[in-house]
Short mmCIF file of C-alpha atoms and ligand atoms in Angstrom, two decimals:
data_model
loop_
_atom_site.label_atom_id
_atom_site.label_comp_id
_atom_site.label_asym_id
_atom_site.label_seq_id
_atom_site.Cartn_x
_atom_site.Cartn_y
_atom_site.Cartn_z
CA MET A 766 127.10 73.83 115.81
CA LYS A 767 130.27 75.82 115.29
CA PHE A 768 130.74 79.14 113.45
CA ASP A 769 133.56 81.66 113.13
CA ASN A 770 131.25 84.42 114.36
CA ILE A 771 127.81 84.45 115.94
CA ILE A 772 125.81 87.67 116.09
CA ILE A 773 123.02 88.03 118.64
CA GLY A 774 120.33 90.25 117.09
CA GLY A 775 119.25 90.64 113.47
CA GLY A 776 118.46 94.35 113.30
CA LEU A 777 120.36 96.95 111.30
CA SER A 778 123.58 96.52 113.27
CA GLY A 779 123.53 92.71 113.43
CA LEU A 780 122.78 92.37 109.72
CA THR A 781 125.35 94.90 108.50
CA CYS A 782 128.02 93.47 110.80
CA GLY A 783 127.18 89.97 109.52
CA ILE A 784 127.31 91.10 105.88
CA LYS A 785 130.72 92.72 106.32
CA LEU A 786 132.12 89.62 108.03
CA ALA A 787 130.58 87.22 105.51
CA GLU A 788 131.92 89.34 102.62
CA GLN A 789 135.38 88.65 104.03
CA GLY A 790 134.73 84.89 104.09
CA ARG A 791 133.74 84.43 107.71
CA LYS A 792 131.31 81.63 108.50
CA CYS A 793 128.63 83.58 110.37
CA ALA A 794 125.32 83.01 112.06
CA ILE A 795 122.78 85.56 113.22
CA VAL A 796 120.33 84.57 115.95
CA SER A 797 117.38 86.93 116.19
CA SER A 798 114.31 86.66 118.35
CA GLY A 799 112.01 88.87 116.34
CA GLN A 800 111.27 92.14 114.64
CA SER A 801 113.76 94.94 114.80
CA ALA A 802 113.57 98.73 114.70
CA ILE A 803 113.87 98.54 110.89
CA HIS A 804 110.21 97.49 110.78
CA PHE A 805 109.47 101.01 112.04
CA PHE A 806 111.94 102.68 109.69
CA SER A 807 111.05 106.21 108.63
CA GLY A 808 112.93 105.90 105.32
CA SER A 809 115.98 107.84 106.52
CA PHE A 810 119.07 106.96 108.49
CA ASP A 811 120.15 109.69 110.90
CA LEU A 812 123.80 110.36 111.62
CA LEU A 813 123.64 113.38 113.91
CA SER A 814 120.84 115.92 113.77
CA LYS A 815 121.17 117.79 117.07
CA VAL A 816 123.82 118.57 119.67
CA ASP A 817 122.70 120.24 122.92
CA GLY A 818 119.28 120.82 121.38
CA LYS A 819 120.67 122.76 118.40
CA GLU A 820 120.34 121.56 114.82
CA VAL A 821 123.52 120.18 113.25
CA LYS A 822 124.09 121.00 109.58
CA ASN A 823 127.36 119.09 109.22
CA PRO A 824 127.30 115.86 111.28
CA LEU A 825 131.04 115.20 110.88
CA GLU A 826 131.75 118.65 112.39
CA GLY A 827 129.02 118.27 115.04
CA MET A 828 130.56 115.01 116.28
CA LYS A 829 133.64 116.88 117.46
CA SER A 830 131.65 118.34 120.35
CA LEU A 831 130.18 115.02 121.56
CA ALA A 832 131.26 113.60 124.93
CA SER A 833 134.28 111.30 124.97
CA ASN A 834 132.15 108.23 125.87
CA HIS A 835 129.82 108.75 122.87
CA PRO A 836 130.00 105.76 120.46
CA TYR A 837 131.23 108.02 117.62
CA GLN A 838 134.10 109.34 119.75
CA ARG A 839 134.97 105.79 120.78
CA VAL A 840 135.01 104.57 117.17
CA GLY A 841 137.26 107.58 116.46
CA LEU A 842 136.34 110.46 114.17
CA GLU A 843 138.92 109.44 111.56
CA ASN A 844 137.43 105.97 111.38
CA ILE A 845 133.95 107.50 111.23
CA SER A 846 134.82 109.63 108.20
CA ARG A 847 135.91 106.45 106.39
CA LEU A 848 132.98 104.30 107.55
CA VAL A 849 130.34 106.87 106.49
CA GLU A 850 131.53 106.22 102.92
CA GLU A 851 131.56 102.45 103.36
CA ALA A 852 128.06 102.13 104.87
CA PRO A 853 125.99 103.23 101.83
CA GLN A 854 128.15 101.06 99.55
CA LEU A 855 127.40 98.01 101.68
CA LEU A 856 123.69 98.86 101.47
CA VAL A 857 123.92 99.18 97.66
CA ARG A 858 125.43 95.69 97.45
CA ALA A 859 122.31 94.48 99.26
CA GLY A 860 120.10 96.21 96.68
CA LEU A 861 119.28 99.24 98.84
CA ASN A 862 119.93 102.66 97.32
CA PHE A 863 120.35 105.52 99.75
CA ALA A 864 121.44 109.08 99.01
CA GLY A 865 122.95 111.70 101.29
CA GLN A 866 126.17 113.15 102.63
CA ALA A 867 127.78 112.83 106.04
CA ASP A 868 129.10 116.39 105.95
CA GLN A 869 125.75 117.95 105.10
CA ASN A 870 122.39 116.81 106.40
CA HIS A 871 119.42 117.07 104.07
CA TYR A 872 115.75 117.08 105.11
CA ALA A 873 113.04 114.44 104.88
CA LEU A 874 109.30 115.22 105.01
CA THR A 875 107.83 113.45 108.06
CA PRO A 876 104.25 112.14 108.50
CA MET A 877 103.71 115.21 110.73
CA GLY A 878 104.42 117.44 107.72
CA VAL A 879 107.70 118.84 109.06
CA MET A 880 111.18 118.74 107.58
CA LYS A 881 113.56 116.60 109.64
CA PRO A 882 117.34 116.73 109.19
CA THR A 883 118.89 113.39 108.27
CA TRP A 884 121.88 111.65 106.64
CA LEU A 885 120.80 108.94 104.16
CA THR A 886 117.36 108.62 102.57
CA ILE A 887 116.22 105.53 100.70
CA ASP A 888 115.26 106.16 97.06
CA ASP A 889 111.52 105.74 97.73
CA PHE A 890 111.57 109.15 99.40
CA SER A 891 112.50 112.69 98.34
CA ARG A 892 115.41 114.64 99.76
CA PHE A 893 114.87 118.34 100.50
CA PHE A 894 117.49 121.00 101.07
CA HIS A 895 115.55 123.63 103.07
CA ASN A 896 113.55 123.19 106.25
CA ASP A 897 111.27 126.19 105.69
CA SER A 898 110.03 125.71 102.15
CA PHE A 899 108.73 123.13 99.68
CA PRO A 900 109.75 123.07 96.01
CA TRP A 901 106.14 123.07 94.67
CA LYS A 902 103.24 125.50 95.15
CA LYS A 903 100.19 123.25 94.61
CA ALA A 904 100.10 119.73 96.06
CA ALA A 905 97.47 116.99 95.64
CA ILE A 906 97.53 114.78 98.76
CA LEU A 907 96.01 111.46 97.72
CA ASN A 908 94.99 108.56 99.93
CA PHE A 909 93.28 105.18 99.58
CA SER A 910 89.72 105.27 100.95
CA GLY A 911 89.64 103.48 104.29
CA PHE A 912 93.43 103.66 104.85
CA LEU A 913 93.71 105.19 108.32
CA ASP A 914 97.49 104.97 108.68
CA PHE A 915 98.23 108.03 106.57
CA HIS A 916 97.33 111.24 108.37
CA THR A 917 96.70 113.55 105.46
CA LEU A 918 95.64 116.48 107.65
CA PHE A 919 99.02 116.62 109.40
CA VAL A 920 100.76 116.71 106.03
CA GLN A 921 98.34 119.35 104.80
CA ASP A 922 98.92 121.48 107.92
CA GLY A 923 102.68 121.15 107.59
CA LEU A 924 102.70 122.15 103.93
CA LYS A 925 100.41 125.10 104.61
CA LYS A 926 103.21 126.53 106.78
CA PHE A 927 105.45 126.45 103.71
CA GLY A 928 102.84 128.42 101.74
CA VAL A 929 101.73 125.39 99.70
CA GLU A 930 98.16 125.19 98.43
CA THR A 931 96.90 121.65 99.04
CA GLN A 932 93.86 119.49 98.54
CA VAL A 933 93.24 116.07 100.12
CA LYS A 934 91.45 113.51 97.94
CA ASN A 935 90.56 109.92 98.84
CA PHE A 936 89.95 107.38 96.14
CA ALA A 937 88.79 103.79 95.91
CA MET A 938 89.82 100.97 93.61
CA LYS A 939 88.03 97.65 93.32
CA GLU A 940 91.26 95.70 93.97
CA PHE A 941 91.28 97.03 97.54
CA GLU A 942 87.65 96.19 98.30
CA ALA A 943 88.52 92.81 99.84
CA ILE A 944 90.99 94.26 102.34
CA ARG A 945 88.82 97.33 102.96
CA ARG A 946 85.97 95.25 104.36
CA ASN A 947 87.97 94.77 107.55
CA PRO A 948 89.65 98.02 108.74
CA SER A 949 92.41 96.07 110.51
CA GLU A 950 93.38 94.54 107.14
CA MET A 951 93.67 97.92 105.42
CA ARG A 952 97.34 98.24 106.37
CA SER A 953 100.29 99.45 104.34
CA THR A 954 101.78 95.96 103.91
CA ASN A 955 98.52 94.56 102.51
CA ILE A 956 98.15 97.47 100.09
CA ALA A 957 101.77 96.92 99.03
CA LYS A 958 101.08 93.23 98.35
CA VAL A 959 98.33 94.18 95.89
CA PHE A 960 100.76 96.50 94.04
CA ASP A 961 103.50 93.86 94.14
CA ARG A 962 101.41 91.74 91.74
CA GLY A 963 101.97 94.50 89.16
CA ILE A 964 98.52 94.32 87.57
CA ILE A 965 97.00 97.54 88.89
CA ILE A 966 99.87 99.95 88.31
CA ASP A 967 98.47 101.37 85.03
CA GLU A 968 94.97 101.85 86.41
CA PHE A 969 96.37 103.43 89.59
CA ALA A 970 98.61 105.83 87.66
CA GLU A 971 95.67 106.88 85.44
CA LYS A 972 93.59 107.61 88.52
CA VAL A 973 96.38 109.63 90.12
CA ASN A 974 96.93 111.61 86.91
CA GLU A 975 93.21 112.38 86.74
CA LEU A 976 92.95 113.45 90.41
CA SER A 977 96.06 115.60 90.33
CA LYS A 978 95.17 117.69 87.28
CA GLY A 979 96.01 121.33 88.02
CA PHE A 980 98.54 120.46 90.77
CA ASN A 981 102.36 120.54 90.53
CA VAL A 982 103.11 117.54 92.75
CA VAL A 983 101.42 114.37 94.04
CA ILE A 984 101.79 113.27 97.66
CA LEU A 985 101.08 109.62 98.47
CA PRO A 986 101.63 107.31 101.45
CA SER A 987 104.65 105.04 101.19
CA VAL A 988 102.93 101.72 100.56
CA PHE A 989 104.80 100.45 97.50
CA GLY A 990 107.31 97.68 96.92
CA LEU A 991 107.21 95.18 99.76
CA PHE A 992 108.68 92.17 97.92
CA ASN A 993 108.92 93.74 94.46
CA LYS A 994 111.33 96.63 94.81
CA ASN A 995 110.68 97.96 91.29
CA VAL A 996 107.07 98.98 91.96
CA THR A 997 107.88 102.51 93.19
CA ALA A 998 109.99 103.34 90.13
CA GLU A 999 107.29 101.94 87.80
CA ILE A 1000 104.61 104.05 89.47
CA ARG A 1001 106.73 107.20 89.33
CA ALA A 1002 107.40 106.64 85.63
CA LYS A 1003 103.67 106.48 84.87
CA ILE A 1004 102.58 109.49 86.91
CA ASP A 1005 102.93 112.67 84.90
CA LYS A 1006 104.23 114.89 87.72
CA PRO A 1007 106.70 114.59 90.61
CA VAL A 1008 105.64 112.13 93.32
CA VAL A 1009 106.54 112.68 96.98
CA LEU A 1010 106.00 109.68 99.26
CA VAL A 1011 105.41 110.20 102.98
CA PRO A 1012 105.93 107.43 105.57
CA ALA A 1013 102.69 105.86 106.82
CA ILE A 1014 102.21 104.54 110.34
CA PRO A 1015 104.33 101.36 110.83
CA PRO A 1016 104.85 98.61 109.85
CA SER A 1017 107.01 100.40 107.31
CA VAL A 1018 106.95 98.96 103.78
CA PRO A 1019 110.45 100.24 102.84
CA GLY A 1020 111.62 99.09 106.28
CA ILE A 1021 110.42 95.51 105.84
CA ARG A 1022 111.84 95.46 102.32
CA SER A 1023 115.19 96.67 103.70
CA GLN A 1024 115.20 93.93 106.33
CA ILE A 1025 114.35 91.30 103.68
CA LEU A 1026 117.11 92.48 101.32
CA LEU A 1027 119.76 92.70 104.06
CA ARG A 1028 118.92 89.21 105.24
CA LYS A 1029 118.96 87.93 101.63
CA ARG A 1030 122.41 89.45 101.06
CA PHE A 1031 123.70 87.87 104.28
CA GLU A 1032 122.33 84.44 103.34
CA GLU A 1033 123.64 84.67 99.75
CA LEU A 1034 127.09 85.23 101.22
CA GLY A 1035 126.72 81.94 103.09
CA GLY A 1036 125.43 83.31 106.40
CA THR A 1037 122.96 81.35 108.55
CA TYR A 1038 120.01 83.31 109.93
CA PHE A 1039 118.07 81.80 112.84
CA LEU A 1040 114.86 83.82 113.01
CA GLY A 1041 112.47 83.58 115.94
CA ASP A 1042 115.13 82.13 118.21
CA ASN A 1043 115.88 83.79 121.52
CA VAL A 1044 119.35 83.66 123.08
CA GLU A 1045 118.79 82.80 126.71
CA GLY A 1046 122.29 82.51 128.10
CA GLY A 1047 125.90 81.66 127.45
CA THR A 1048 128.82 79.64 128.79
CA ILE A 1049 131.80 81.70 129.86
CA GLU A 1050 135.13 79.98 130.49
CA ASN A 1051 138.43 81.72 131.22
CA ASN A 1052 136.96 85.10 130.33
CA LYS A 1053 135.72 83.87 126.96
CA LEU A 1054 132.21 83.21 125.71
CA VAL A 1055 132.37 79.63 124.46
CA ALA A 1056 128.78 78.96 123.44
CA ILE A 1057 125.26 80.39 123.64
CA GLN A 1058 122.02 78.63 124.49
CA THR A 1059 118.88 79.46 122.59
CA ASN A 1060 115.23 78.75 122.99
CA ASN A 1061 114.84 76.75 119.76
CA HIS A 1062 118.16 74.90 119.89
CA GLY A 1063 117.62 73.53 123.40
CA ASP A 1064 120.59 71.34 124.30
CA ILE A 1065 122.41 72.07 121.03
CA LYS A 1066 124.92 74.77 121.88
CA LEU A 1067 125.91 77.35 119.30
CA GLU A 1068 129.69 77.83 119.42
CA ALA A 1069 131.93 80.44 117.81
CA ASP A 1070 135.39 81.95 118.04
CA GLN A 1071 133.93 85.43 118.45
CA PHE A 1072 130.48 86.72 119.28
CA ILE A 1073 128.83 90.07 118.64
CA LEU A 1074 126.03 91.35 120.82
CA ALA A 1075 123.69 93.50 118.68
CA SER A 1076 120.50 92.94 120.63
CA GLY A 1077 119.19 96.52 120.52
CA SER A 1078 118.12 98.83 123.29
CA PHE A 1079 115.03 98.84 125.53
CA TYR A 1080 112.64 98.53 122.58
CA SER A 1081 114.13 95.16 121.53
CA LYS A 1082 114.85 94.02 125.09
CA GLY A 1083 118.60 94.17 124.56
CA ILE A 1084 118.44 96.16 127.83
CA VAL A 1085 115.61 95.58 130.28
CA ALA A 1086 114.33 97.88 133.02
CA THR A 1087 111.89 96.97 135.76
CA ARG A 1088 111.00 99.19 138.72
CA GLU A 1089 113.93 97.80 140.71
CA LYS A 1090 116.47 96.68 138.16
CA LEU A 1091 118.06 97.76 134.89
CA TYR A 1092 120.11 95.00 133.27
CA GLU A 1093 121.40 93.18 130.20
CA PRO A 1094 119.27 90.02 130.18
CA ILE A 1095 121.40 87.41 128.36
CA LEU A 1096 124.65 87.39 130.34
CA GLY A 1097 124.18 90.10 132.96
CA LEU A 1098 126.88 92.28 131.38
CA ASP A 1099 128.00 95.52 133.04
CA ILE A 1100 125.85 98.53 132.26
CA ASP A 1101 127.28 101.97 131.59
CA GLY A 1102 124.93 104.02 133.79
CA GLU A 1103 123.66 104.63 137.31
CA VAL A 1104 121.99 101.22 137.56
CA GLU A 1105 122.15 101.00 141.34
CA ASP A 1106 120.09 104.13 141.97
CA SER A 1107 116.75 104.07 140.14
CA GLU A 1108 116.07 107.68 141.21
CA LYS A 1109 118.80 108.75 138.79
CA TRP A 1110 117.34 106.95 135.75
CA LEU A 1111 114.74 109.59 135.02
CA ASP A 1112 114.60 113.34 134.80
CA GLU A 1113 111.24 114.48 136.16
CA LYS A 1114 110.78 116.78 133.14
CA PHE A 1115 109.55 114.43 130.45
CA PHE A 1116 111.02 116.35 127.51
CA ASN A 1117 114.49 116.67 129.04
CA ASP A 1118 117.37 114.43 128.03
CA GLN A 1119 116.45 111.27 129.99
CA PRO A 1120 119.52 109.70 131.67
CA TYR A 1121 118.35 106.11 131.09
CA MET A 1122 118.39 106.69 127.32
CA HIS A 1123 122.21 106.89 127.57
CA TYR A 1124 122.49 103.54 129.34
CA GLY A 1125 123.82 100.51 127.53
CA VAL A 1126 126.31 97.69 127.75
CA LYS A 1127 129.70 98.85 128.99
CA THR A 1128 132.68 98.04 126.76
CA ASP A 1129 136.43 98.52 126.67
CA LYS A 1130 138.16 100.55 123.93
CA GLN A 1131 137.90 97.67 121.47
CA PHE A 1132 134.12 97.41 122.05
CA ARG A 1133 134.45 94.18 124.03
CA ALA A 1134 131.70 93.69 126.61
CA MET A 1135 132.60 94.18 130.27
CA MET A 1136 131.49 91.75 132.94
CA ASN A 1137 132.31 92.34 136.59
CA GLY A 1138 134.75 95.04 135.53
CA LYS A 1139 136.70 92.86 133.06
CA PRO A 1140 136.32 92.54 129.26
CA ILE A 1141 135.08 89.24 127.85
CA GLU A 1142 137.86 88.60 125.34
CA ASN A 1143 135.75 87.44 122.40
CA LEU A 1144 132.40 89.21 122.93
CA TYR A 1145 132.00 92.48 121.03
CA VAL A 1146 129.11 94.94 121.24
CA ALA A 1147 127.53 96.97 118.41
CA GLY A 1148 124.46 99.09 117.74
CA SER A 1149 121.84 100.56 120.00
CA VAL A 1150 122.63 98.18 122.89
CA LEU A 1151 125.72 100.36 123.45
CA GLY A 1152 125.55 103.18 125.96
CA GLY A 1153 126.77 106.75 125.72
CA ALA A 1154 124.15 108.40 123.49
CA ASN A 1155 120.54 109.48 123.50
CA ALA A 1156 119.90 108.52 119.88
CA LEU A 1157 116.33 109.82 119.98
CA LYS A 1158 117.28 113.29 121.26
CA GLU A 1159 120.31 113.75 119.04
CA GLY A 1160 119.01 111.97 115.89
CA SER A 1161 121.87 109.49 115.65
CA GLY A 1162 120.11 106.09 115.83
CA ALA A 1163 120.95 104.42 112.53
CA GLY A 1164 124.35 106.12 112.33
CA ILE A 1165 125.41 104.59 115.64
CA SER A 1166 124.04 101.18 114.63
CA LEU A 1167 125.66 101.14 111.19
CA LEU A 1168 129.02 102.64 112.08
CA THR A 1169 129.67 100.75 115.31
CA SER A 1170 128.77 97.48 113.59
CA LEU A 1171 131.18 98.12 110.71
CA HIS A 1172 133.86 99.19 113.20
CA VAL A 1173 133.36 96.07 115.32
CA ALA A 1174 133.52 93.88 112.19
CA GLU A 1175 136.86 95.54 111.42
CA GLN A 1176 138.16 94.69 114.89
CA LEU A 1177 137.25 91.04 114.32
CA LEU A 1178 138.86 90.95 110.89
CA LYS A 1179 142.22 92.33 112.11
C1 FAD B 2433 110.75 101.94 116.84
C2 FAD B 2433 112.05 102.53 116.39
C3 FAD B 2433 112.14 103.16 115.14
C4 FAD B 2433 113.34 103.73 114.71
N1 FAD B 2433 113.40 104.35 113.49
C5 FAD B 2433 114.57 104.91 113.10
C6 FAD B 2433 114.69 105.56 111.82
O1 FAD B 2433 113.75 105.59 111.04
N2 FAD B 2433 115.86 106.14 111.48
C7 FAD B 2433 116.94 106.12 112.33
O2 FAD B 2433 117.98 106.68 112.00
N3 FAD B 2433 116.86 105.48 113.52
C8 FAD B 2433 115.72 104.90 113.93
N4 FAD B 2433 115.65 104.27 115.14
C9 FAD B 2433 116.85 104.17 115.96
C10 FAD B 2433 117.34 102.69 115.90
O3 FAD B 2433 117.86 102.41 117.14
C11 FAD B 2433 118.37 102.39 114.83
O4 FAD B 2433 118.01 102.99 113.62
C12 FAD B 2433 118.65 100.91 114.51
O5 FAD B 2433 117.74 100.38 113.56
C13 FAD B 2433 118.77 100.00 115.70
O6 FAD B 2433 119.35 98.81 115.23
P1 FAD B 2433 119.96 97.70 116.19
O7 FAD B 2433 120.35 96.59 115.31
O8 FAD B 2433 121.00 98.28 117.07
O9 FAD B 2433 118.78 97.26 117.17
P2 FAD B 2433 117.33 96.66 116.87
O10 FAD B 2433 116.81 97.14 115.59
O11 FAD B 2433 116.56 96.93 118.10
O12 FAD B 2433 117.59 95.09 116.71
C14 FAD B 2433 117.90 94.26 117.76
C15 FAD B 2433 117.52 92.84 117.39
O13 FAD B 2433 117.98 91.97 118.42
C16 FAD B 2433 117.01 90.98 118.69
N5 FAD B 2433 117.22 90.45 120.05
C17 FAD B 2433 117.12 91.11 121.24
N6 FAD B 2433 117.36 90.26 122.27
C18 FAD B 2433 117.62 89.05 121.70
C19 FAD B 2433 117.91 87.76 122.23
N7 FAD B 2433 118.00 87.53 123.55
N8 FAD B 2433 118.08 86.72 121.37
C20 FAD B 2433 117.99 86.90 120.02
N9 FAD B 2433 117.73 88.12 119.47
C21 FAD B 2433 117.53 89.17 120.29
C22 FAD B 2433 115.69 91.71 118.49
O14 FAD B 2433 114.63 90.82 118.24
C23 FAD B 2433 116.01 92.60 117.30
O15 FAD B 2433 115.72 91.93 116.10
C24 FAD B 2433 114.48 103.69 115.57
C25 FAD B 2433 114.38 103.06 116.82
C26 FAD B 2433 113.18 102.50 117.22
C27 FAD B 2433 113.13 101.81 118.58
#
């Protein structure tokens, strides 16, 4: 099977790269072994929240002090300031509405009840502009009886610090009785599926209005709109006060919906998505990747003019570490990091910046993967499989994934 471009990995970076290429008429395939980090999505995409442990208010300014091997520096700050405008527009074309500015972080309320600086927040969630206050004085925190994945007491504790008077109330509805019987079924996705049918929205809104009498705002877990993206807006319209949704424990309903809509957009543009297929190796000839072998395709090789590796970091097994070895498992690409000396992977202080978190596939200036010190001419690298950043420490995960993937797509389209 022959394509113009094959992307290994169907997470945020693989999908957005594939969409950009397919929008320009490229015949693309994405091969993805399984779930991606989007399934754990908090509702916000971070661009840059911290540098050297200090909060960044303006990510575009903050980037200027990042090391020269950081993915943002390698994309180039001029390119970044253009791509931060392009990224949300691409998401809108997929049916995903995000709000935020790259030159001014806003805050999102986390499940721990704290305000976290971030770049883009999906329209399910509220954006806040102060990290030490909350716009309302009296909040009703409502939860479904038996739903253990929304930790109301953390939210209550967090809001108390902002001087908010709160009350937690659990409520039951007969439509949830069937899933409530088994606690492992009472998960956010199953609750969302009940709402997706549309029939209980009026009854739910009435209940919420009743329980929140005397309060200025309603706080609910984010369990709305798995396949039907209009549910959240319908619920908001029927509740007679502002509604603030807080992420529940994953799987994330807005995350799964985002993955579904990105994949749909890619396929509508003519892309081919091979889900549940693991890339096991590739054929390299004259410094070029000619074809990849996958678990499901067996002897049928997948060929392309150019390939993009977007296989994620340790979490998705794009990079693998054992006690002895830290490596890129598909082709054995060069790693940017102290791979030879495992003593240097870790800092003994757990909360310090861990060196291994900066490790990833080594590339040249054009983001082509290095192997034995030489670039593979037609293999590009995007997303969290790249080295040079501790995305967790600096709050830059989605920004790196989105912006490197759009940049790499641009290199391929030149
Ligand atoms: C659990 C988790 C939650 C996060 N939440 C957020 C958040 O809310 N906001 C934020 O800004 N950042 C978050 N991040 C940071 C995150 O890295 C980025 O946001 C981003 O989603 C990563 O996208 P990616 O495409 O680079 O990698 P991934 O999302 O990891 O996707 C890689 C994909 O490649 C596939 N793959 C791997 N190996 C193979 C193979 N051999 N063959 C075929 N397919 C393969 C995997 O199955 C996976 O689907 C989170 C990270 C993690 C780990």
